[in-house]
JSON list of C-alpha atoms and ligand atoms in Angstrom, two decimals:
[
{"chain": "A", "resi": 1, "resn": "UNK", "atom": "CA", "xyz": [101.26, 106.27, 114.88]},
{"chain": "A", "resi": 2, "resn": "UNK", "atom": "CA", "xyz": [100.91, 108.58, 111.92]},
{"chain": "A", "resi": 3, "resn": "UNK", "atom": "CA", "xyz": [102.73, 111.90, 112.00]},
{"chain": "A", "resi": 4, "resn": "UNK", "atom": "CA", "xyz": [102.06, 115.17, 110.25]},
{"chain": "A", "resi": 5, "resn": "UNK", "atom": "CA", "xyz": [103.85, 115.47, 106.91]},
{"chain": "A", "resi": 6, "resn": "UNK", "atom": "CA", "xyz": [105.83, 118.56, 105.85]},
{"chain": "A", "resi": 7, "resn": "UNK", "atom": "CA", "xyz": [105.02, 120.13, 102.47]},
{"chain": "A", "resi": 8, "resn": "UNK", "atom": "CA", "xyz": [108.25, 118.89, 100.83]},
{"chain": "A", "resi": 9, "resn": "UNK", "atom": "CA", "xyz": [107.54, 115.36, 102.05]},
{"chain": "A", "resi": 10, "resn": "UNK", "atom": "CA", "xyz": [104.04, 115.56, 100.56]},
{"chain": "A", "resi": 11, "resn": "UNK", "atom": "CA", "xyz": [105.55, 116.59, 97.20]},
{"chain": "A", "resi": 12, "resn": "UNK", "atom": "CA", "xyz": [108.02, 113.70, 97.37]},
{"chain": "A", "resi": 13, "resn": "UNK", "atom": "CA", "xyz": [105.14, 111.40, 98.26]},
{"chain": "A", "resi": 14, "resn": "UNK", "atom": "CA", "xyz": [103.35, 112.41, 95.05]},
{"chain": "A", "resi": 15, "resn": "UNK", "atom": "CA", "xyz": [106.47, 111.52, 93.05]},
{"chain": "A", "resi": 16, "resn": "UNK", "atom": "CA", "xyz": [106.74, 108.15, 94.78]},
{"chain": "A", "resi": 17, "resn": "UNK", "atom": "CA", "xyz": [103.14, 107.09, 95.32]},
{"chain": "A", "resi": 18, "resn": "UNK", "atom": "CA", "xyz": [101.37, 108.93, 92.49]},
{"chain": "A", "resi": 19, "resn": "UNK", "atom": "CA", "xyz": [97.60, 109.09, 93.06]},
{"chain": "A", "resi": 20, "resn": "UNK", "atom": "CA", "xyz": [97.91, 107.01, 96.24]},
{"chain": "A", "resi": 21, "resn": "UNK", "atom": "CA", "xyz": [99.77, 109.88, 97.99]},
{"chain": "A", "resi": 22, "resn": "UNK", "atom": "CA", "xyz": [96.36, 111.49, 98.56]},
{"chain": "A", "resi": 23, "resn": "UNK", "atom": "CA", "xyz": [95.47, 108.62, 100.92]},
{"chain": "A", "resi": 24, "resn": "UNK", "atom": "CA", "xyz": [98.32, 109.08, 103.39]},
{"chain": "A", "resi": 25, "resn": "UNK", "atom": "CA", "xyz": [97.11, 110.08, 106.84]},
{"chain": "A", "resi": 26, "resn": "UNK", "atom": "CA", "xyz": [94.63, 109.21, 109.54]},
{"chain": "A", "resi": 27, "resn": "UNK", "atom": "CA", "xyz": [90.98, 109.42, 108.53]},
{"chain": "A", "resi": 28, "resn": "UNK", "atom": "CA", "xyz": [87.89, 109.44, 110.71]},
{"chain": "A", "resi": 29, "resn": "UNK", "atom": "CA", "xyz": [84.25, 109.18, 109.68]},
{"chain": "A", "resi": 30, "resn": "UNK", "atom": "CA", "xyz": [80.96, 108.61, 111.47]},
{"chain": "A", "resi": 31, "resn": "UNK", "atom": "CA", "xyz": [78.50, 108.42, 108.59]},
{"chain": "A", "resi": 32, "resn": "UNK", "atom": "CA", "xyz": [79.10, 104.77, 107.73]},
{"chain": "A", "resi": 33, "resn": "UNK", "atom": "CA", "xyz": [76.34, 102.36, 106.71]},
{"chain": "A", "resi": 34, "resn": "UNK", "atom": "CA", "xyz": [76.80, 98.60, 106.52]},
{"chain": "A", "resi": 35, "resn": "UNK", "atom": "CA", "xyz": [74.26, 96.28, 104.92]},
{"chain": "A", "resi": 36, "resn": "UNK", "atom": "CA", "xyz": [75.01, 92.69, 105.93]},
{"chain": "A", "resi": 37, "resn": "UNK", "atom": "CA", "xyz": [73.25, 89.36, 105.43]},
{"chain": "A", "resi": 38, "resn": "UNK", "atom": "CA", "xyz": [70.93, 87.75, 107.95]},
{"chain": "A", "resi": 39, "resn": "UNK", "atom": "CA", "xyz": [69.28, 84.31, 107.56]},
{"chain": "A", "resi": 40, "resn": "UNK", "atom": "CA", "xyz": [65.90, 86.00, 107.09]},
{"chain": "A", "resi": 41, "resn": "UNK", "atom": "CA", "xyz": [66.94, 89.18, 105.27]},
{"chain": "A", "resi": 42, "resn": "UNK", "atom": "CA", "xyz": [69.48, 91.91, 105.96]},
{"chain": "A", "resi": 43, "resn": "UNK", "atom": "CA", "xyz": [70.82, 94.06, 108.77]},
{"chain": "A", "resi": 44, "resn": "UNK", "atom": "CA", "xyz": [71.56, 97.79, 108.42]},
{"chain": "A", "resi": 45, "resn": "UNK", "atom": "CA", "xyz": [74.24, 99.03, 110.83]},
{"chain": "A", "resi": 46, "resn": "UNK", "atom": "CA", "xyz": [75.34, 102.66, 111.03]},
{"chain": "A", "resi": 47, "resn": "UNK", "atom": "CA", "xyz": [79.05, 102.87, 111.93]},
{"chain": "A", "resi": 48, "resn": "UNK", "atom": "CA", "xyz": [82.05, 105.07, 112.68]},
{"chain": "A", "resi": 49, "resn": "UNK", "atom": "CA", "xyz": [85.64, 104.20, 111.87]},
{"chain": "A", "resi": 50, "resn": "UNK", "atom": "CA", "xyz": [89.30, 105.16, 111.65]},
{"chain": "A", "resi": 51, "resn": "UNK", "atom": "CA", "xyz": [91.43, 104.36, 108.61]},
{"chain": "A", "resi": 52, "resn": "UNK", "atom": "CA", "xyz": [95.19, 104.84, 108.97]},
{"chain": "A", "resi": 53, "resn": "UNK", "atom": "CA", "xyz": [97.32, 104.89, 105.81]},
{"chain": "A", "resi": 54, "resn": "UNK", "atom": "CA", "xyz": [101.12, 104.92, 106.01]},
{"chain": "A", "resi": 55, "resn": "UNK", "atom": "CA", "xyz": [103.86, 104.91, 103.37]},
{"chain": "A", "resi": 56, "resn": "UNK", "atom": "CA", "xyz": [105.99, 101.74, 103.31]},
{"chain": "A", "resi": 57, "resn": "UNK", "atom": "CA", "xyz": [108.25, 102.39, 100.29]},
{"chain": "A", "resi": 58, "resn": "UNK", "atom": "CA", "xyz": [109.09, 100.45, 97.15]},
{"chain": "A", "resi": 59, "resn": "UNK", "atom": "CA", "xyz": [108.74, 96.68, 96.69]},
{"chain": "A", "resi": 60, "resn": "UNK", "atom": "CA", "xyz": [110.93, 95.41, 93.85]},
{"chain": "A", "resi": 61, "resn": "UNK", "atom": "CA", "xyz": [109.82, 92.16, 92.23]},
{"chain": "A", "resi": 62, "resn": "UNK", "atom": "CA", "xyz": [112.15, 89.91, 90.17]},
{"chain": "A", "resi": 63, "resn": "UNK", "atom": "CA", "xyz": [114.45, 92.94, 89.69]},
{"chain": "A", "resi": 64, "resn": "UNK", "atom": "CA", "xyz": [111.92, 94.20, 87.18]},
{"chain": "A", "resi": 65, "resn": "UNK", "atom": "CA", "xyz": [108.76, 95.53, 88.75]},
{"chain": "A", "resi": 66, "resn": "UNK", "atom": "CA", "xyz": [108.65, 98.36, 91.26]},
{"chain": "A", "resi": 67, "resn": "UNK", "atom": "CA", "xyz": [105.54, 98.81, 93.34]},
{"chain": "A", "resi": 68, "resn": "UNK", "atom": "CA", "xyz": [105.14, 101.85, 95.58]},
{"chain": "A", "resi": 69, "resn": "UNK", "atom": "CA", "xyz": [103.35, 100.57, 98.66]},
{"chain": "A", "resi": 70, "resn": "UNK", "atom": "CA", "xyz": [101.20, 102.04, 101.43]},
{"chain": "A", "resi": 71, "resn": "UNK", "atom": "CA", "xyz": [99.88, 99.98, 104.31]},
{"chain": "A", "resi": 72, "resn": "UNK", "atom": "CA", "xyz": [96.49, 100.62, 105.88]},
{"chain": "A", "resi": 73, "resn": "UNK", "atom": "CA", "xyz": [94.42, 99.62, 108.87]},
{"chain": "A", "resi": 74, "resn": "UNK", "atom": "CA", "xyz": [90.65, 100.08, 109.06]},
{"chain": "A", "resi": 75, "resn": "UNK", "atom": "CA", "xyz": [88.87, 99.75, 112.41]},
{"chain": "A", "resi": 76, "resn": "UNK", "atom": "CA", "xyz": [85.08, 99.96, 112.29]},
{"chain": "A", "resi": 77, "resn": "UNK", "atom": "CA", "xyz": [82.71, 100.38, 115.27]},
{"chain": "A", "resi": 78, "resn": "UNK", "atom": "CA", "xyz": [78.98, 99.78, 115.35]},
{"chain": "A", "resi": 79, "resn": "UNK", "atom": "CA", "xyz": [77.30, 103.04, 116.37]},
{"chain": "A", "resi": 80, "resn": "UNK", "atom": "CA", "xyz": [74.65, 101.37, 118.50]},
{"chain": "A", "resi": 81, "resn": "UNK", "atom": "CA", "xyz": [77.13, 99.91, 121.03]},
{"chain": "A", "resi": 82, "resn": "UNK", "atom": "CA", "xyz": [80.63, 101.17, 120.09]},
{"chain": "A", "resi": 83, "resn": "UNK", "atom": "CA", "xyz": [81.93, 97.63, 119.51]},
{"chain": "A", "resi": 84, "resn": "UNK", "atom": "CA", "xyz": [84.49, 96.90, 116.80]},
{"chain": "A", "resi": 85, "resn": "UNK", "atom": "CA", "xyz": [82.50, 94.84, 114.27]},
{"chain": "A", "resi": 86, "resn": "UNK", "atom": "CA", "xyz": [84.88, 94.99, 111.32]},
{"chain": "A", "resi": 87, "resn": "UNK", "atom": "CA", "xyz": [88.68, 95.09, 111.23]},
{"chain": "A", "resi": 88, "resn": "UNK", "atom": "CA", "xyz": [90.74, 95.12, 108.05]},
{"chain": "A", "resi": 89, "resn": "UNK", "atom": "CA", "xyz": [94.38, 95.46, 107.07]},
{"chain": "A", "resi": 90, "resn": "UNK", "atom": "CA", "xyz": [96.22, 95.39, 103.78]},
{"chain": "A", "resi": 91, "resn": "UNK", "atom": "CA", "xyz": [98.17, 97.41, 101.26]},
{"chain": "A", "resi": 92, "resn": "UNK", "atom": "CA", "xyz": [97.64, 99.84, 98.42]},
{"chain": "A", "resi": 93, "resn": "UNK", "atom": "CA", "xyz": [100.14, 99.37, 95.55]},
{"chain": "A", "resi": 94, "resn": "UNK", "atom": "CA", "xyz": [100.99, 101.72, 92.66]},
{"chain": "A", "resi": 95, "resn": "UNK", "atom": "CA", "xyz": [103.15, 100.71, 89.71]},
{"chain": "A", "resi": 96, "resn": "UNK", "atom": "CA", "xyz": [104.65, 103.93, 88.40]},
{"chain": "A", "resi": 97, "resn": "UNK", "atom": "CA", "xyz": [105.52, 102.34, 85.04]},
{"chain": "A", "resi": 98, "resn": "UNK", "atom": "CA", "xyz": [101.99, 101.23, 84.12]},
{"chain": "A", "resi": 99, "resn": "UNK", "atom": "CA", "xyz": [99.79, 103.30, 86.44]},
{"chain": "A", "resi": 100, "resn": "UNK", "atom": "CA", "xyz": [98.21, 100.10, 87.74]},
{"chain": "A", "resi": 101, "resn": "UNK", "atom": "CA", "xyz": [96.70, 100.18, 91.23]},
{"chain": "A", "resi": 102, "resn": "UNK", "atom": "CA", "xyz": [96.33, 97.12, 93.45]},
{"chain": "A", "resi": 103, "resn": "UNK", "atom": "CA", "xyz": [94.54, 96.79, 96.79]},
{"chain": "A", "resi": 104, "resn": "UNK", "atom": "CA", "xyz": [94.74, 93.90, 99.21]},
{"chain": "A", "resi": 105, "resn": "UNK", "atom": "CA", "xyz": [92.65, 93.12, 102.26]},
{"chain": "A", "resi": 106, "resn": "UNK", "atom": "CA", "xyz": [92.63, 90.65, 105.10]},
{"chain": "A", "resi": 107, "resn": "UNK", "atom": "CA", "xyz": [89.76, 90.34, 107.55]},
{"chain": "A", "resi": 108, "resn": "UNK", "atom": "CA", "xyz": [89.33, 88.31, 110.74]},
{"chain": "A", "resi": 109, "resn": "UNK", "atom": "CA", "xyz": [86.74, 86.04, 109.07]},
{"chain": "A", "resi": 110, "resn": "UNK", "atom": "CA", "xyz": [89.67, 84.32, 107.25]},
{"chain": "A", "resi": 111, "resn": "UNK", "atom": "CA", "xyz": [89.05, 85.95, 103.89]},
{"chain": "A", "resi": 112, "resn": "UNK", "atom": "CA", "xyz": [91.71, 87.66, 101.75]},
{"chain": "A", "resi": 113, "resn": "UNK", "atom": "CA", "xyz": [91.30, 89.68, 98.55]},
{"chain": "A", "resi": 114, "resn": "UNK", "atom": "CA", "xyz": [93.72, 91.04, 95.96]},
{"chain": "A", "resi": 115, "resn": "UNK", "atom": "CA", "xyz": [91.91, 93.59, 93.80]},
{"chain": "A", "resi": 116, "resn": "UNK", "atom": "CA", "xyz": [93.16, 95.41, 90.73]},
{"chain": "A", "resi": 117, "resn": "UNK", "atom": "CA", "xyz": [92.19, 98.75, 89.23]},
{"chain": "A", "resi": 118, "resn": "UNK", "atom": "CA", "xyz": [93.15, 102.23, 88.24]},
{"chain": "A", "resi": 119, "resn": "UNK", "atom": "CA", "xyz": [93.10, 105.85, 89.27]},
{"chain": "A", "resi": 120, "resn": "UNK", "atom": "CA", "xyz": [91.06, 108.47, 87.45]},
{"chain": "A", "resi": 121, "resn": "UNK", "atom": "CA", "xyz": [89.76, 111.98, 88.10]},
{"chain": "A", "resi": 122, "resn": "UNK", "atom": "CA", "xyz": [91.94, 115.05, 88.45]},
{"chain": "A", "resi": 123, "resn": "UNK", "atom": "CA", "xyz": [94.85, 116.04, 90.68]},
{"chain": "A", "resi": 124, "resn": "UNK", "atom": "CA", "xyz": [92.35, 117.67, 93.08]},
{"chain": "A", "resi": 125, "resn": "UNK", "atom": "CA", "xyz": [89.78, 114.89, 93.01]},
{"chain": "A", "resi": 126, "resn": "UNK", "atom": "CA", "xyz": [91.27, 111.42, 92.76]},
{"chain": "A", "resi": 127, "resn": "UNK", "atom": "CA", "xyz": [89.09, 108.37, 92.16]},
{"chain": "A", "resi": 128, "resn": "UNK", "atom": "CA", "xyz": [90.53, 104.90, 92.84]},
{"chain": "A", "resi": 129, "resn": "UNK", "atom": "CA", "xyz": [88.49, 101.99, 91.51]},
{"chain": "A", "resi": 130, "resn": "UNK", "atom": "CA", "xyz": [89.46, 98.38, 92.22]},
{"chain": "A", "resi": 131, "resn": "UNK", "atom": "CA", "xyz": [87.78, 95.01, 91.85]},
{"chain": "A", "resi": 132, "resn": "UNK", "atom": "CA", "xyz": [88.37, 91.29, 92.34]},
{"chain": "A", "resi": 133, "resn": "UNK", "atom": "CA", "xyz": [86.43, 88.23, 91.31]},
{"chain": "A", "resi": 134, "resn": "UNK", "atom": "CA", "xyz": [86.54, 84.70, 92.72]},
{"chain": "A", "resi": 135, "resn": "UNK", "atom": "CA", "xyz": [86.87, 83.34, 89.17]},
{"chain": "A", "resi": 136, "resn": "UNK", "atom": "CA", "xyz": [90.05, 85.36, 88.54]},
{"chain": "A", "resi": 137, "resn": "UNK", "atom": "CA", "xyz": [93.19, 83.38, 89.36]},
{"chain": "A", "resi": 138, "resn": "UNK", "atom": "CA", "xyz": [95.28, 86.44, 90.25]},
{"chain": "A", "resi": 139, "resn": "UNK", "atom": "CA", "xyz": [92.90, 89.21, 91.25]},
{"chain": "A", "resi": 140, "resn": "UNK", "atom": "CA", "xyz": [90.66, 87.00, 93.29]},
{"chain": "A", "resi": 141, "resn": "UNK", "atom": "CA", "xyz": [89.59, 85.84, 96.72]},
{"chain": "A", "resi": 142, "resn": "UNK", "atom": "CA", "xyz": [91.11, 83.32, 99.13]},
{"chain": "A", "resi": 143, "resn": "UNK", "atom": "CA", "xyz": [88.95, 82.04, 101.97]},
{"chain": "A", "resi": 144, "resn": "UNK", "atom": "CA", "xyz": [88.86, 79.26, 104.54]},
{"chain": "A", "resi": 145, "resn": "UNK", "atom": "CA", "xyz": [87.03, 75.97, 103.85]},
{"chain": "A", "resi": 146, "resn": "UNK", "atom": "CA", "xyz": [84.29, 77.01, 106.20]},
{"chain": "A", "resi": 147, "resn": "UNK", "atom": "CA", "xyz": [83.72, 80.33, 104.47]},
{"chain": "A", "resi": 148, "resn": "UNK", "atom": "CA", "xyz": [83.87, 78.74, 101.02]},
{"chain": "A", "resi": 149, "resn": "UNK", "atom": "CA", "xyz": [81.08, 76.36, 102.06]},
{"chain": "A", "resi": 150, "resn": "UNK", "atom": "CA", "xyz": [78.92, 78.64, 104.20]},
{"chain": "A", "resi": 151, "resn": "UNK", "atom": "CA", "xyz": [79.55, 82.32, 103.47]},
{"chain": "A", "resi": 152, "resn": "UNK", "atom": "CA", "xyz": [81.58, 82.59, 100.30]},
{"chain": "A", "resi": 153, "resn": "UNK", "atom": "CA", "xyz": [82.89, 85.88, 98.92]},
{"chain": "A", "resi": 154, "resn": "UNK", "atom": "CA", "xyz": [82.43, 85.86, 95.13]},
{"chain": "A", "resi": 155, "resn": "UNK", "atom": "CA", "xyz": [83.36, 89.41, 94.16]},
{"chain": "A", "resi": 156, "resn": "UNK", "atom": "CA", "xyz": [84.61, 92.68, 95.54]},
{"chain": "A", "resi": 157, "resn": "UNK", "atom": "CA", "xyz": [84.27, 96.18, 94.03]},
{"chain": "A", "resi": 158, "resn": "UNK", "atom": "CA", "xyz": [85.36, 99.43, 95.66]},
{"chain": "A", "resi": 159, "resn": "UNK", "atom": "CA", "xyz": [85.49, 103.08, 94.59]},
{"chain": "A", "resi": 160, "resn": "UNK", "atom": "CA", "xyz": [87.36, 105.58, 96.74]},
{"chain": "A", "resi": 161, "resn": "UNK", "atom": "CA", "xyz": [87.27, 109.33, 96.06]},
{"chain": "A", "resi": 162, "resn": "UNK", "atom": "CA", "xyz": [89.71, 111.72, 97.74]},
{"chain": "A", "resi": 163, "resn": "UNK", "atom": "CA", "xyz": [89.14, 115.45, 97.47]},
{"chain": "A", "resi": 164, "resn": "UNK", "atom": "CA", "xyz": [91.31, 117.63, 99.72]},
{"chain": "A", "resi": 165, "resn": "UNK", "atom": "CA", "xyz": [90.84, 116.25, 103.20]},
{"chain": "A", "resi": 166, "resn": "UNK", "atom": "CA", "xyz": [87.68, 114.26, 102.50]},
{"chain": "A", "resi": 167, "resn": "UNK", "atom": "CA", "xyz": [87.55, 110.60, 101.51]},
{"chain": "A", "resi": 168, "resn": "UNK", "atom": "CA", "xyz": [84.40, 108.83, 100.38]},
{"chain": "A", "resi": 169, "resn": "UNK", "atom": "CA", "xyz": [84.20, 105.12, 99.62]},
{"chain": "A", "resi": 170, "resn": "UNK", "atom": "CA", "xyz": [81.64, 102.60, 98.44]},
{"chain": "A", "resi": 171, "resn": "UNK", "atom": "CA", "xyz": [82.28, 98.86, 98.63]},
{"chain": "A", "resi": 172, "resn": "UNK", "atom": "CA", "xyz": [80.19, 96.04, 97.27]},
{"chain": "A", "resi": 173, "resn": "UNK", "atom": "CA", "xyz": [81.17, 92.57, 98.45]},
{"chain": "A", "resi": 174, "resn": "UNK", "atom": "CA", "xyz": [79.26, 89.89, 96.57]},
{"chain": "A", "resi": 175, "resn": "UNK", "atom": "CA", "xyz": [78.50, 87.00, 98.93]},
{"chain": "A", "resi": 176, "resn": "UNK", "atom": "CA", "xyz": [76.86, 83.63, 98.62]},
{"chain": "A", "resi": 177, "resn": "UNK", "atom": "CA", "xyz": [75.32, 82.90, 102.02]},
{"chain": "A", "resi": 178, "resn": "UNK", "atom": "CA", "xyz": [72.17, 81.25, 103.42]},
{"chain": "A", "resi": 179, "resn": "UNK", "atom": "CA", "xyz": [71.60, 79.66, 100.01]},
{"chain": "A", "resi": 180, "resn": "UNK", "atom": "CA", "xyz": [71.50, 82.87, 97.99]},
{"chain": "A", "resi": 181, "resn": "UNK", "atom": "CA", "xyz": [73.55, 85.72, 96.55]},
{"chain": "A", "resi": 182, "resn": "UNK", "atom": "CA", "xyz": [73.75, 88.85, 98.68]},
{"chain": "A", "resi": 183, "resn": "UNK", "atom": "CA", "xyz": [75.19, 92.32, 97.99]},
{"chain": "A", "resi": 184, "resn": "UNK", "atom": "CA", "xyz": [77.01, 93.19, 101.24]},
{"chain": "A", "resi": 185, "resn": "UNK", "atom": "CA", "xyz": [77.66, 96.93, 100.98]},
{"chain": "A", "resi": 186, "resn": "UNK", "atom": "CA", "xyz": [79.56, 99.52, 102.96]},
{"chain": "A", "resi": 187, "resn": "UNK", "atom": "CA", "xyz": [80.01, 103.22, 102.49]},
{"chain": "A", "resi": 188, "resn": "UNK", "atom": "CA", "xyz": [81.33, 106.12, 104.47]},
{"chain": "A", "resi": 189, "resn": "UNK", "atom": "CA", "xyz": [82.73, 109.66, 104.27]},
{"chain": "A", "resi": 190, "resn": "UNK", "atom": "CA", "xyz": [85.86, 110.39, 106.29]},
{"chain": "A", "resi": 191, "resn": "UNK", "atom": "CA", "xyz": [87.91, 113.47, 107.09]},
{"chain": "A", "resi": 192, "resn": "UNK", "atom": "CA", "xyz": [91.69, 113.52, 107.40]},
{"chain": "A", "resi": 193, "resn": "UNK", "atom": "CA", "xyz": [92.55, 114.12, 111.04]},
{"chain": "A", "resi": 194, "resn": "UNK", "atom": "CA", "xyz": [96.38, 113.89, 110.73]},
{"chain": "B", "resi": 201, "resn": "HEM", "atom": "C1", "xyz": [83.22, 98.49, 106.58]},
{"chain": "B", "resi": 201, "resn": "HEM", "atom": "C2", "xyz": [83.33, 97.27, 106.15]},
{"chain": "B", "resi": 201, "resn": "HEM", "atom": "C3", "xyz": [82.53, 96.09, 106.65]},
{"chain": "B", "resi": 201, "resn": "HEM", "atom": "C4", "xyz": [81.68, 95.98, 107.71]},
{"chain": "B", "resi": 201, "resn": "HEM", "atom": "C5", "xyz": [81.29, 97.04, 108.71]},
{"chain": "B", "resi": 201, "resn": "HEM", "atom": "C6", "xyz": [81.19, 94.61, 107.73]},
{"chain": "B", "resi": 201, "resn": "HEM", "atom": "C7", "xyz": [80.27, 94.10, 108.63]},
{"chain": "B", "resi": 201, "resn": "HEM", "atom": "C8", "xyz": [79.67, 92.87, 108.53]},
{"chain": "B", "resi": 201, "resn": "HEM", "atom": "C9", "xyz": [78.58, 92.38, 109.35]},
{"chain": "B", "resi": 201, "resn": "HEM", "atom": "C10", "xyz": [77.89, 93.16, 110.48]},
{"chain": "B", "resi": 201, "resn": "HEM", "atom": "C11", "xyz": [78.27, 91.13, 108.94]},
{"chain": "B", "resi": 201, "resn": "HEM", "atom": "C12", "xyz": [77.16, 90.22, 109.50]},
{"chain": "B", "resi": 201, "resn": "HEM", "atom": "C13", "xyz": [77.76, 89.36, 110.57]},
{"chain": "B", "resi": 201, "resn": "HEM", "atom": "C14", "xyz": [76.75, 88.45, 111.24]},
{"chain": "B", "resi": 201, "resn": "HEM", "atom": "O1", "xyz": [75.58, 88.51, 110.95]},
{"chain": "B", "resi": 201, "resn": "HEM", "atom": "O2", "xyz": [77.20, 87.66, 112.07]},
{"chain": "B", "resi": 201, "resn": "HEM", "atom": "C15", "xyz": [79.18, 90.81, 107.86]},
{"chain": "B", "resi": 201, "resn": "HEM", "atom": "C16", "xyz": [79.21, 89.61, 107.19]},
{"chain": "B", "resi": 201, "resn": "HEM", "atom": "C17", "xyz": [80.17, 89.26, 106.28]},
{"chain": "B", "resi": 201, "resn": "HEM", "atom": "N1", "xyz": [81.17, 90.07, 105.79]},
{"chain": "B", "resi": 201, "resn": "HEM", "atom": "FE1", "xyz": [81.43, 91.98, 106.20]},
{"chain": "B", "resi": 201, "resn": "HEM", "atom": "N2", "xyz": [81.77, 93.93, 106.70]},
{"chain": "B", "resi": 201, "resn": "HEM", "atom": "C18", "xyz": [82.59, 94.78, 106.01]},
{"chain": "B", "resi": 201, "resn": "HEM", "atom": "C19", "xyz": [83.38, 94.49, 104.92]},
{"chain": "B", "resi": 201, "resn": "HEM", "atom": "C20", "xyz": [83.58, 93.23, 104.43]},
{"chain": "B", "resi": 201, "resn": "HEM", "atom": "C21", "xyz": [84.54, 92.88, 103.43]},
{"chain": "B", "resi": 201, "resn": "HEM", "atom": "C22", "xyz": [85.47, 93.87, 102.72]},
{"chain": "B", "resi": 201, "resn": "HEM", "atom": "C23", "xyz": [84.45, 91.54, 103.24]},
{"chain": "B", "resi": 201, "resn": "HEM", "atom": "C24", "xyz": [85.21, 90.63, 102.33]},
{"chain": "B", "resi": 201, "resn": "HEM", "atom": "C25", "xyz": [85.80, 91.01, 101.23]},
{"chain": "B", "resi": 201, "resn": "HEM", "atom": "C26", "xyz": [83.42, 91.05, 104.12]},
{"chain": "B", "resi": 201, "resn": "HEM", "atom": "C27", "xyz": [83.02, 89.74, 104.22]},
{"chain": "B", "resi": 201, "resn": "HEM", "atom": "C28", "xyz": [81.94, 89.32, 104.94]},
{"chain": "B", "resi": 201, "resn": "HEM", "atom": "C29", "xyz": [81.44, 87.95, 104.87]},
{"chain": "B", "resi": 201, "resn": "HEM", "atom": "C30", "xyz": [82.02, 86.82, 104.06]},
{"chain": "B", "resi": 201, "resn": "HEM", "atom": "C31", "xyz": [80.31, 87.93, 105.72]},
{"chain": "B", "resi": 201, "resn": "HEM", "atom": "C32", "xyz": [79.38, 86.73, 105.96]},
{"chain": "B", "resi": 201, "resn": "HEM", "atom": "C33", "xyz": [79.62, 86.09, 107.29]},
{"chain": "B", "resi": 201, "resn": "HEM", "atom": "C34", "xyz": [78.41, 86.11, 108.20]},
{"chain": "B", "resi": 201, "resn": "HEM", "atom": "O3", "xyz": [77.46, 86.90, 108.01]},
{"chain": "B", "resi": 201, "resn": "HEM", "atom": "O4", "xyz": [78.40, 85.33, 109.15]},
{"chain": "B", "resi": 201, "resn": "HEM", "atom": "N3", "xyz": [82.91, 92.11, 104.83]},
{"chain": "B", "resi": 201, "resn": "HEM", "atom": "N4", "xyz": [80.02, 91.87, 107.65]}
]
């Protein structure tokens, strides 16, 4: 469960997590739109969701690299019937030394992504942009045999904007499915509830 942060903790969070500090909290949004592949075209599904982002702390790699890490969970419900139709977990990473941002995701379809990017914008309006490509050895995509053969993820691009207590994101997941390339897109606007 996420708890409410005191002002001093928020200031410490900015020191530790840099631009990612703006993400900490519980976010809810009901203006989501998913465009997903169908054998004969595409399906548009309006959705609502909760994204929970919690601070984990520092991960120190090879006694050299320090990554400030947040974990997140995203639970997405189809508006038409309330069912959970997408579930995602992973981490946001910030390297204070270089300013690099990383984003990982795992989904129940047996697909994993490690995306890389950067933060831009201002202190009041933070933009996080990350991407991964199947051809990239490090910032790429891992998927099961089945998915590689039948519904392969080839690329992933996401922009997240946080302004005060509002978060907006746009994702474009490049798929190869049903014999063709397909831009599987998701976007939503969420409000911080905790
Ligand atoms: C809010 C985020 C997302 C929602 C609501 C969502 C929803 C959906 C839906 C409804 C389908 C069609 C399923 C079907 O027809 O059986 C689908 C397919 C797929 N999604 Fe997503 N998705 C999201 C994000 C992602 C992400 C981030 C990835 C991977 C990086 C991903 C990978 C896939 C793949 C590989 C398929 C093809 C499998 C299939 O259609 O059977 N999705 N998604």
